[in-house]
């Protein structure tokens, strides 16, 4: 456990790990570590006066990895899980960190969270502006095309899908709003 002074014993011995995983333990010898001699185990020098740090009170249930026995002693509270994206993230945290599904679900939850906040901005006095806040105007003012063409940039491959990912939901949302407005207007005229 990283927050206790005692170094945990691995479930397998170094010899077993070295036999099973090629290259395991290449830095086991302190002479091979660039941080030696600065790296040393001296709990007294750190000023730590506990066996286990005082735990931060968990006033709101926090997500935690299934690999950990319990929530870390200190954790962030500035961005609590909320709405649909929070439920999706809680579902992802039920999976192990080695599962690709966990990270894909978390990526999807980030997209859902972005759209939740876009929609929430419409009930504020300063709604999101996709034209100015996505940086699309810099494409025309700061050499957007010339910085990509002939520069051998690795990110050029996904440029074709960037407008679809960024602007697509806005276009679909605007189209749905216009369709709903026209339908409401037609219904109002037919009364």
Short mmCIF file of C-alpha atoms in Angstrom, two decimals, residues 81-158:
data_model
loop_
_atom_site.label_atom_id
_atom_site.label_comp_id
_atom_site.label_asym_id
_atom_site.label_seq_id
_atom_site.Cartn_x
_atom_site.Cartn_y
_atom_site.Cartn_z
CA UNK A 81 -19.76 12.96 -10.10
CA UNK A 82 -23.10 14.21 -11.27
CA UNK A 83 -25.97 13.45 -13.57
CA UNK A 84 -25.84 10.77 -16.25
CA UNK A 85 -22.06 11.00 -16.76
CA UNK A 86 -21.57 10.29 -13.05
CA UNK A 87 -23.62 7.12 -13.29
CA UNK A 88 -21.61 6.03 -16.32
CA UNK A 89 -18.33 6.68 -14.47
CA UNK A 90 -19.50 4.71 -11.43
CA UNK A 91 -20.26 1.81 -13.77
CA UNK A 92 -16.74 2.05 -15.24
CA UNK A 93 -15.09 2.02 -11.81
CA UNK A 94 -16.61 -1.40 -11.15
CA UNK A 95 -14.20 -2.78 -13.76
CA UNK A 96 -10.51 -3.40 -13.17
CA UNK A 97 -7.91 -0.93 -14.39
CA UNK A 98 -6.57 -3.54 -16.80
CA UNK A 99 -9.84 -3.74 -18.73
CA UNK A 100 -10.09 -1.71 -21.92
CA UNK A 101 -13.83 -1.44 -21.39
CA UNK A 102 -13.23 0.61 -18.24
CA UNK A 103 -11.24 3.25 -20.10
CA UNK A 104 -13.60 3.30 -23.09
CA UNK A 105 -16.56 3.81 -20.78
CA UNK A 106 -14.70 6.62 -19.02
CA UNK A 107 -13.95 8.25 -22.38
CA UNK A 108 -17.61 8.02 -23.28
CA UNK A 109 -18.55 9.48 -19.89
CA UNK A 110 -16.29 12.45 -20.62
CA UNK A 111 -18.21 13.12 -23.85
CA UNK A 112 -21.53 12.80 -22.02
CA UNK A 113 -20.23 15.16 -19.32
CA UNK A 114 -19.22 17.70 -21.96
CA UNK A 115 -22.70 17.66 -23.45
CA UNK A 116 -24.37 17.84 -20.07
CA UNK A 117 -22.40 21.00 -19.39
CA UNK A 118 -23.16 22.40 -22.86
CA UNK A 119 -26.86 21.88 -22.23
CA UNK A 120 -26.62 23.28 -18.71
CA UNK A 121 -24.96 26.41 -20.11
CA UNK A 122 -28.16 27.23 -22.02
CA UNK A 123 -29.99 27.92 -18.79
CA UNK A 124 -27.32 30.43 -17.74
CA UNK A 125 -26.83 34.02 -18.85
CA UNK A 126 -23.67 33.04 -20.79
CA UNK A 127 -24.38 29.93 -22.88
CA UNK A 128 -21.55 28.12 -24.66
CA UNK A 129 -20.53 29.55 -28.02
CA UNK A 130 -19.13 26.76 -30.22
CA UNK A 131 -17.67 29.22 -32.75
CA UNK A 132 -15.45 31.17 -30.37
CA UNK A 133 -14.84 28.55 -27.68
CA UNK A 134 -13.70 25.68 -29.90
CA UNK A 135 -10.93 27.75 -31.47
CA UNK A 136 -12.25 27.30 -34.98
CA UNK A 137 -11.60 30.96 -35.79
CA UNK A 138 -7.87 30.40 -35.24
CA UNK A 139 -7.94 28.06 -38.23
CA UNK A 140 -8.37 31.16 -40.38
CA UNK A 141 -6.37 33.70 -38.34
CA UNK A 142 -3.32 31.66 -37.31
CA UNK A 143 -2.27 29.67 -40.39
CA UNK A 144 -4.43 26.62 -39.66
CA UNK A 145 -4.04 25.02 -43.08
CA UNK A 146 -0.36 25.82 -43.65
CA UNK A 147 0.54 24.45 -40.21
CA UNK A 148 -0.82 21.07 -41.27
CA UNK A 149 0.01 20.65 -44.93
CA UNK A 150 3.55 19.39 -45.58
CA UNK A 151 4.56 19.41 -41.90
CA UNK A 152 4.45 15.61 -41.39
CA UNK A 153 2.45 15.98 -38.21
CA UNK A 154 1.22 12.74 -36.64
CA UNK A 155 -2.19 14.18 -35.82
CA UNK A 156 -3.06 14.92 -39.45
CA UNK A 157 -4.63 11.47 -39.81
CA UNK A 158 -7.60 12.27 -37.62
#
